[in-house]
Amino acid sequence: MHLSSICSFLSAFINCFFFNVFCLESEFSLKGDYLLGGLFALHEVQHATPLSSPEASQCLRNAVSISGYQMFQVMRFAIEEVNNSTTLLPNVSLGYEIFDQCTDTKDFPSVFNFISKNGSIKPKEKLNYQPKVIALTGPYGSTSTIAIAPLITMDVIPLVNYGASSYALSNKLQYPSFIRTIPSNKNLIEMIIHIIRWFGWNWVAFLGSQDDYSEDGLKIFNKYISKNGICLAYQEAFSQRANYSLTFKKIDMLNINVIVVFAVPQYASKIIKAAIANNIRDKVWIASETWAMNQQLPREPGIGKIGKVIGITERLLTLPGFDEFIYKERGILKAYSTDSDVQSESKTCNQDCDYCTSLTAEEIINENPTFSFAIYAAIYTIARALHNVLQCDMNECYKNITVKPYMLLQQMKKLDFPLNGRQVKYDDNGDPTISFAVVLWNTETNPPRFEMVGTYDTYPEITFTINNSRLPWHNSGSVPFSNCSVECKEGFSREPDGYHSCCFLCKKCPRNSYVNYSWDPYTCSPCAESEWSDEGSTTCKNRSVVYLEVTEIQSIIVMASATCLIILLIAMFCLFAHNYNTPVVKSAGGSMCFLMLTCLIMSTISVFFFFGKPSTVFCILRNVAFAFFFTVFLSCMAVRSFQIVCIFKMAAKFPNIHNLWVKHNGQWLFVGFFSVIHLISCILWMTVSTPKPSRDSSTFKDLTIVSCEIGNTATVSVVVFIGWFLGFLCLLFSYMGRDLPKNYNEAKSITFSLILYNVSWIVYFTAYLILKSKYIQLVNAITQLSSIYGILFSYFIPKSYIIIFHPQKNTAAYFQTSIQNYTQTVSRT
């Protein structure tokens, strides 16, 4: 500011005072090529009262706002800096019209002044209409901004705001010409949530006031906390007649140790003072940007007892050259304020206020600098946009271009420039890049200090960090606890306890389930069939899939035994075929022996399908094939036993029946009948429920046993019953023929083989109920082999022995002698 302008101001002030010339309150102006508007709260209404009758608001009746005056000086400083620049708007000067914004109603005359032309407003002129200002900055506060924004929008005048953070203003459909240089409430709430999550808190209170700023913040806070596992335990929007004591009693009753104070400075100050008065102790107070750098509250007596205050503010809080600007202005004003002879022809108050002369430079400089850079960036945003509209270069601008406010708005959306180490650019909603600082109030020093303990930036990428070592917590250095429930131990799920999701009981997850805290901490999710877990697990492990491998030593032994058995059976088949017409072969069954041996060979082959990974084909061949062929063998064995009894005992007593049996080949009819019945039952078995691979994941916690399921119980029972029924007939007939000739008496061998058969399967079924491992399949294979081996050694081996080693007994004469001896014995008895 030049000396002549100060003299002009003093002359105007003296004229206003002595000559009773009317001055519009707090109207400050500076001539320039292009005029900017400004709205600042130079007065602060301490106790607003409802009006009972119409009256004009007088800002001078209220106390001077040091903060508002500082912000006003920042705008003047920025405009002077731009006007003195040789590269930004060369040969173009900016002027201003600044009004006091002590109440919301005072904004409207100011705005009407800004959008007027020669004292009148002509909205119908549209494109030809040129308002007084090309852009404006302010006002402070969301409520005031929302009130005047529609008036500014009418002419699409850029409103570059420094102090309205309501997220509603980001709606470009409603506020197309609104741009701000401070973060929105959305950004501020996101930062607060970052801090809360950083320390693991989830049980918080939210205190605000009944205005657009607090209501918007609460709305966004409620929207975002549900996604971040945070619960709003208590909320309060204070009015002028609020009961702070009752609020703090409720907060203590709910054990809330973290309190977010999202309020304008007047209410934030009342809240903190009420906390001190109510002896609130050891809380964590999270301060929103509006009062995070408050200069008076850290000096309040007892402030240290209420706990730690963590504030959020802009990273850049100082402006190079601003202190010197204030010292220069204060020095000049003081020198001229005592000279009553200074006169001027000017009849308007200009550029400084007569009632602010008592403020010292230190008071202005040390005032809360939260919005200093925002105002500074707002002026440079307007200047840069104008620079682009006028197509300026380093030396000159094209002044013949008619500048319309909407032209500046278009250029502002494209801006991207550095300013004092910060990048100034705007997104599609007209919101700036974020560069927050987390400050801790150190009230133990004199004077109190604001110590930066963390940062949050969105440019060039999102970063957030807090230096925990710089936070001396009141709770013996440990982070204060502010959670509804103690966090569950690993492997415990949360069981809701009450309304809030943060309140819960802990329940240990059972075996084969796990809890995923990042996905759903309230549910013990079951592991997949191929996985397992112990009690209290957070992950599942893969099960080992086991089955009888072909390469296992036990498998090799059983398969070798089966191979030997097949070789023996084939050898006997050949031996019996070679000696087909001999009495031994005929007594063993004659041609039926070959069917019996073939069935045993096929039954033995089914044993090989117990080894290797089970498949549907393997399951059918190992179970159904064995059941069918072995049952056919038992039918042959049963008819053979019956035939011997029939020849020796029933032929004499029931000759007609015997003749029918011989004439119609009764033995083959018997075998055929039971074979068909059994074949039908096996087909039903495979049709109703085909034996197929099954996976047992319940027996062992870490294993999945792959085996073959039996199938439908009813059909399996029919198949088993037929086999056991034939076995019973064998035993019955063998018992009836126990006193037959020695060469024909096979009762002992059949009885032995069938007893071995029954015992083997009883052992198997017992093991099936007790033994739960892959080796139950091995037991099944051994059971089948033992059944066949028992029959082989008790029935076929003795006959083969006679054929090979005692051929003299394999003659018709020998057998005839045995029959005669048996007949004589029977006749004597």
Short mmCIF file of N, CA, C and O in Angstrom, two decimals, residues 34-39 75 79 94-98 110-111 113-115 130-138 148 152 155-161 177 179 378-386 389 403-410 412:
data_model
loop_
_atom_site.label_atom_id
_atom_site.label_comp_id
_atom_site.label_asym_id
_atom_site.label_seq_id
_atom_site.Cartn_x
_atom_site.Cartn_y
_atom_site.Cartn_z
N TYR A 34 -10.05 -4.44 -13.00
CA TYR A 34 -11.09 -5.45 -12.79
C TYR A 34 -11.35 -5.54 -11.30
O TYR A 34 -10.42 -5.56 -10.49
N LEU A 35 -12.62 -5.60 -10.97
CA LEU A 35 -13.03 -5.53 -9.57
C LEU A 35 -13.40 -6.92 -9.05
O LEU A 35 -14.10 -7.68 -9.70
N LEU A 36 -12.89 -7.21 -7.85
CA LEU A 36 -13.23 -8.46 -7.16
C LEU A 36 -14.09 -8.13 -5.95
O LEU A 36 -13.96 -7.05 -5.35
N GLY A 37 -14.94 -9.05 -5.57
CA GLY A 37 -15.75 -8.88 -4.37
C GLY A 37 -15.23 -9.73 -3.24
O GLY A 37 -14.65 -10.80 -3.46
N GLY A 38 -15.44 -9.27 -2.02
CA GLY A 38 -15.00 -10.02 -0.85
C GLY A 38 -15.97 -9.89 0.30
O GLY A 38 -16.52 -8.80 0.53
N LEU A 39 -16.21 -10.98 1.01
CA LEU A 39 -17.08 -10.99 2.18
C LEU A 39 -16.32 -11.61 3.34
O LEU A 39 -15.89 -12.75 3.28
N MET A 75 -6.55 -11.04 1.98
CA MET A 75 -7.03 -10.72 0.63
C MET A 75 -6.33 -9.47 0.11
O MET A 75 -5.90 -9.43 -1.06
N ILE A 79 -3.89 -9.40 -3.22
CA ILE A 79 -4.16 -8.52 -4.37
C ILE A 79 -2.99 -7.57 -4.60
O ILE A 79 -2.59 -7.33 -5.74
N LEU A 94 -5.86 -5.21 -10.24
CA LEU A 94 -7.08 -5.73 -9.62
C LEU A 94 -7.54 -4.77 -8.53
O LEU A 94 -6.72 -4.25 -7.76
N GLY A 95 -8.81 -4.54 -8.48
CA GLY A 95 -9.40 -3.76 -7.40
C GLY A 95 -10.33 -4.64 -6.61
O GLY A 95 -10.52 -5.82 -6.91
N TYR A 96 -10.93 -4.08 -5.57
CA TYR A 96 -11.84 -4.90 -4.78
C TYR A 96 -12.93 -4.06 -4.13
O TYR A 96 -12.81 -2.85 -3.95
N GLU A 97 -13.98 -4.72 -3.81
CA GLU A 97 -15.06 -4.22 -2.95
C GLU A 97 -15.24 -5.27 -1.86
O GLU A 97 -15.53 -6.43 -2.15
N ILE A 98 -15.03 -4.88 -0.61
CA ILE A 98 -15.10 -5.83 0.50
C ILE A 98 -16.14 -5.35 1.50
O ILE A 98 -16.16 -4.17 1.86
N SER A 110 -24.68 -6.73 0.25
CA SER A 110 -23.36 -6.82 -0.35
C SER A 110 -23.41 -7.51 -1.70
O SER A 110 -22.84 -7.03 -2.70
N VAL A 111 -24.13 -8.65 -1.76
CA VAL A 111 -24.23 -9.39 -3.01
C VAL A 111 -24.96 -8.58 -4.07
O VAL A 111 -24.58 -8.56 -5.24
N ASN A 113 -24.94 -5.48 -4.35
CA ASN A 113 -23.96 -4.49 -4.81
C ASN A 113 -23.03 -5.11 -5.85
O ASN A 113 -22.71 -4.50 -6.86
N PHE A 114 -22.58 -6.35 -5.57
CA PHE A 114 -21.63 -7.02 -6.47
C PHE A 114 -22.24 -7.29 -7.84
O PHE A 114 -21.58 -7.14 -8.87
N ILE A 115 -23.49 -7.74 -7.87
CA ILE A 115 -24.08 -8.16 -9.14
C ILE A 115 -24.79 -7.01 -9.86
O ILE A 115 -25.38 -7.22 -10.93
N GLN A 130 -23.19 -6.78 -17.58
CA GLN A 130 -21.85 -6.83 -16.97
C GLN A 130 -21.96 -6.42 -15.52
O GLN A 130 -22.14 -5.24 -15.22
N PRO A 131 -21.91 -7.38 -14.56
CA PRO A 131 -21.99 -6.99 -13.14
C PRO A 131 -20.76 -6.21 -12.71
O PRO A 131 -19.75 -6.14 -13.43
N LYS A 132 -20.85 -5.65 -11.52
CA LYS A 132 -19.76 -4.81 -11.03
C LYS A 132 -18.47 -5.61 -10.86
O LYS A 132 -17.39 -5.13 -11.20
N VAL A 133 -18.57 -6.84 -10.33
CA VAL A 133 -17.38 -7.65 -10.08
C VAL A 133 -17.29 -8.78 -11.09
O VAL A 133 -18.31 -9.25 -11.60
N ILE A 134 -16.09 -9.23 -11.36
CA ILE A 134 -15.91 -10.38 -12.27
C ILE A 134 -15.84 -11.69 -11.49
O ILE A 134 -16.01 -12.76 -12.04
N ALA A 135 -15.58 -11.61 -10.18
CA ALA A 135 -15.53 -12.78 -9.31
C ALA A 135 -15.54 -12.29 -7.88
O ALA A 135 -15.28 -11.10 -7.62
N LEU A 136 -15.83 -13.18 -6.97
CA LEU A 136 -15.77 -12.78 -5.56
C LEU A 136 -15.32 -13.95 -4.71
O LEU A 136 -15.39 -15.11 -5.14
N THR A 137 -14.86 -13.64 -3.50
CA THR A 137 -14.44 -14.67 -2.56
C THR A 137 -15.19 -14.48 -1.26
O THR A 137 -15.55 -13.36 -0.90
N GLY A 138 -15.44 -15.58 -0.56
CA GLY A 138 -16.25 -15.55 0.64
C GLY A 138 -17.63 -16.08 0.33
O GLY A 138 -17.87 -16.58 -0.78
N ILE A 148 -26.46 -17.15 -0.31
CA ILE A 148 -26.23 -16.18 -1.39
C ILE A 148 -25.86 -16.83 -2.73
O ILE A 148 -25.91 -16.16 -3.76
N ILE A 152 -25.57 -15.43 -6.94
CA ILE A 152 -24.34 -15.39 -7.72
C ILE A 152 -24.48 -16.25 -8.98
O ILE A 152 -24.01 -15.91 -10.06
N ASP A 155 -25.86 -14.96 -12.64
CA ASP A 155 -24.98 -14.41 -13.67
C ASP A 155 -23.73 -15.26 -13.87
O ASP A 155 -22.78 -14.83 -14.54
N VAL A 156 -23.71 -16.46 -13.28
CA VAL A 156 -22.58 -17.39 -13.36
C VAL A 156 -21.28 -16.66 -13.00
O VAL A 156 -20.26 -16.76 -13.70
N ILE A 157 -21.34 -15.91 -11.92
CA ILE A 157 -20.14 -15.23 -11.41
C ILE A 157 -19.35 -16.22 -10.57
O ILE A 157 -19.91 -16.83 -9.66
N PRO A 158 -18.08 -16.42 -10.83
CA PRO A 158 -17.30 -17.36 -10.02
C PRO A 158 -17.27 -16.97 -8.55
O PRO A 158 -16.92 -15.82 -8.22
N LEU A 159 -17.70 -17.87 -7.71
CA LEU A 159 -17.64 -17.67 -6.27
C LEU A 159 -16.53 -18.56 -5.74
O LEU A 159 -16.73 -19.75 -5.49
N VAL A 160 -15.34 -18.00 -5.61
CA VAL A 160 -14.18 -18.77 -5.14
C VAL A 160 -14.13 -18.65 -3.63
O VAL A 160 -13.67 -17.64 -3.10
N ASN A 161 -14.61 -19.68 -2.96
CA ASN A 161 -14.86 -19.59 -1.53
C ASN A 161 -13.68 -20.11 -0.72
O ASN A 161 -13.04 -21.09 -1.10
N SER A 177 -21.35 -22.22 -10.37
CA SER A 177 -20.24 -21.27 -10.37
C SER A 177 -19.45 -21.29 -9.07
O SER A 177 -18.63 -20.41 -8.83
N ILE A 179 -16.66 -22.56 -6.57
CA ILE A 179 -15.35 -23.22 -6.46
C ILE A 179 -14.80 -22.89 -5.09
O ILE A 179 -14.98 -21.77 -4.59
N ALA A 378 -7.46 -18.36 -3.33
CA ALA A 378 -8.65 -17.88 -4.03
C ALA A 378 -8.32 -16.68 -4.91
O ALA A 378 -8.76 -16.60 -6.07
N ILE A 379 -7.55 -15.74 -4.39
CA ILE A 379 -7.18 -14.55 -5.17
C ILE A 379 -6.31 -14.96 -6.36
O ILE A 379 -6.49 -14.48 -7.49
N TYR A 380 -5.36 -15.86 -6.13
CA TYR A 380 -4.49 -16.30 -7.23
C TYR A 380 -5.26 -17.13 -8.26
O TYR A 380 -4.91 -17.12 -9.44
N THR A 381 -6.28 -17.85 -7.83
CA THR A 381 -7.12 -18.58 -8.77
C THR A 381 -7.84 -17.60 -9.71
O THR A 381 -7.87 -17.81 -10.93
N ILE A 382 -8.40 -16.55 -9.13
CA ILE A 382 -9.08 -15.54 -9.95
C ILE A 382 -8.09 -14.86 -10.88
O ILE A 382 -8.36 -14.67 -12.08
N ALA A 383 -6.90 -14.51 -10.33
CA ALA A 383 -5.89 -13.80 -11.14
C ALA A 383 -5.39 -14.68 -12.28
O ALA A 383 -5.22 -14.21 -13.41
N ARG A 384 -5.14 -15.95 -12.00
CA ARG A 384 -4.66 -16.87 -13.05
C ARG A 384 -5.71 -17.05 -14.14
O ARG A 384 -5.40 -17.11 -15.33
N ALA A 385 -6.97 -17.19 -13.72
CA ALA A 385 -8.03 -17.36 -14.70
C ALA A 385 -8.16 -16.12 -15.56
O ALA A 385 -8.31 -16.20 -16.79
N LEU A 386 -8.09 -14.94 -14.95
CA LEU A 386 -8.15 -13.68 -15.71
C LEU A 386 -6.95 -13.56 -16.64
O LEU A 386 -7.08 -13.09 -17.79
N VAL A 389 -7.81 -15.59 -19.61
CA VAL A 389 -8.88 -15.01 -20.43
C VAL A 389 -8.33 -13.86 -21.27
O VAL A 389 -8.68 -13.70 -22.45
N VAL A 403 -14.22 -9.08 -20.78
CA VAL A 403 -14.17 -10.19 -19.83
C VAL A 403 -15.54 -10.35 -19.18
O VAL A 403 -16.07 -9.42 -18.57
N LYS A 404 -16.10 -11.56 -19.36
CA LYS A 404 -17.35 -11.92 -18.70
C LYS A 404 -17.04 -12.89 -17.56
O LYS A 404 -16.11 -13.70 -17.66
N PRO A 405 -17.81 -12.82 -16.48
CA PRO A 405 -17.52 -13.72 -15.35
C PRO A 405 -17.47 -15.19 -15.74
O PRO A 405 -16.62 -15.94 -15.24
N TYR A 406 -18.38 -15.63 -16.61
CA TYR A 406 -18.41 -17.06 -16.97
C TYR A 406 -17.13 -17.50 -17.68
O TYR A 406 -16.76 -18.68 -17.65
N MET A 407 -16.43 -16.53 -18.36
CA MET A 407 -15.16 -16.86 -19.01
C MET A 407 -14.11 -17.25 -17.97
O MET A 407 -13.33 -18.18 -18.17
N LEU A 408 -14.11 -16.53 -16.84
CA LEU A 408 -13.17 -16.88 -15.76
C LEU A 408 -13.48 -18.25 -15.20
O LEU A 408 -12.57 -19.04 -14.91
N LEU A 409 -14.77 -18.55 -15.06
CA LEU A 409 -15.17 -19.85 -14.52
C LEU A 409 -14.66 -20.99 -15.38
O LEU A 409 -14.17 -22.01 -14.88
N GLN A 410 -14.75 -20.83 -16.70
CA GLN A 410 -14.26 -21.87 -17.61
C GLN A 410 -12.77 -22.10 -17.45
O GLN A 410 -12.28 -23.24 -17.50
N MET A 412 -10.96 -21.39 -14.72
CA MET A 412 -10.65 -21.91 -13.38
C MET A 412 -10.68 -23.43 -13.34
O MET A 412 -9.90 -24.07 -12.64
#
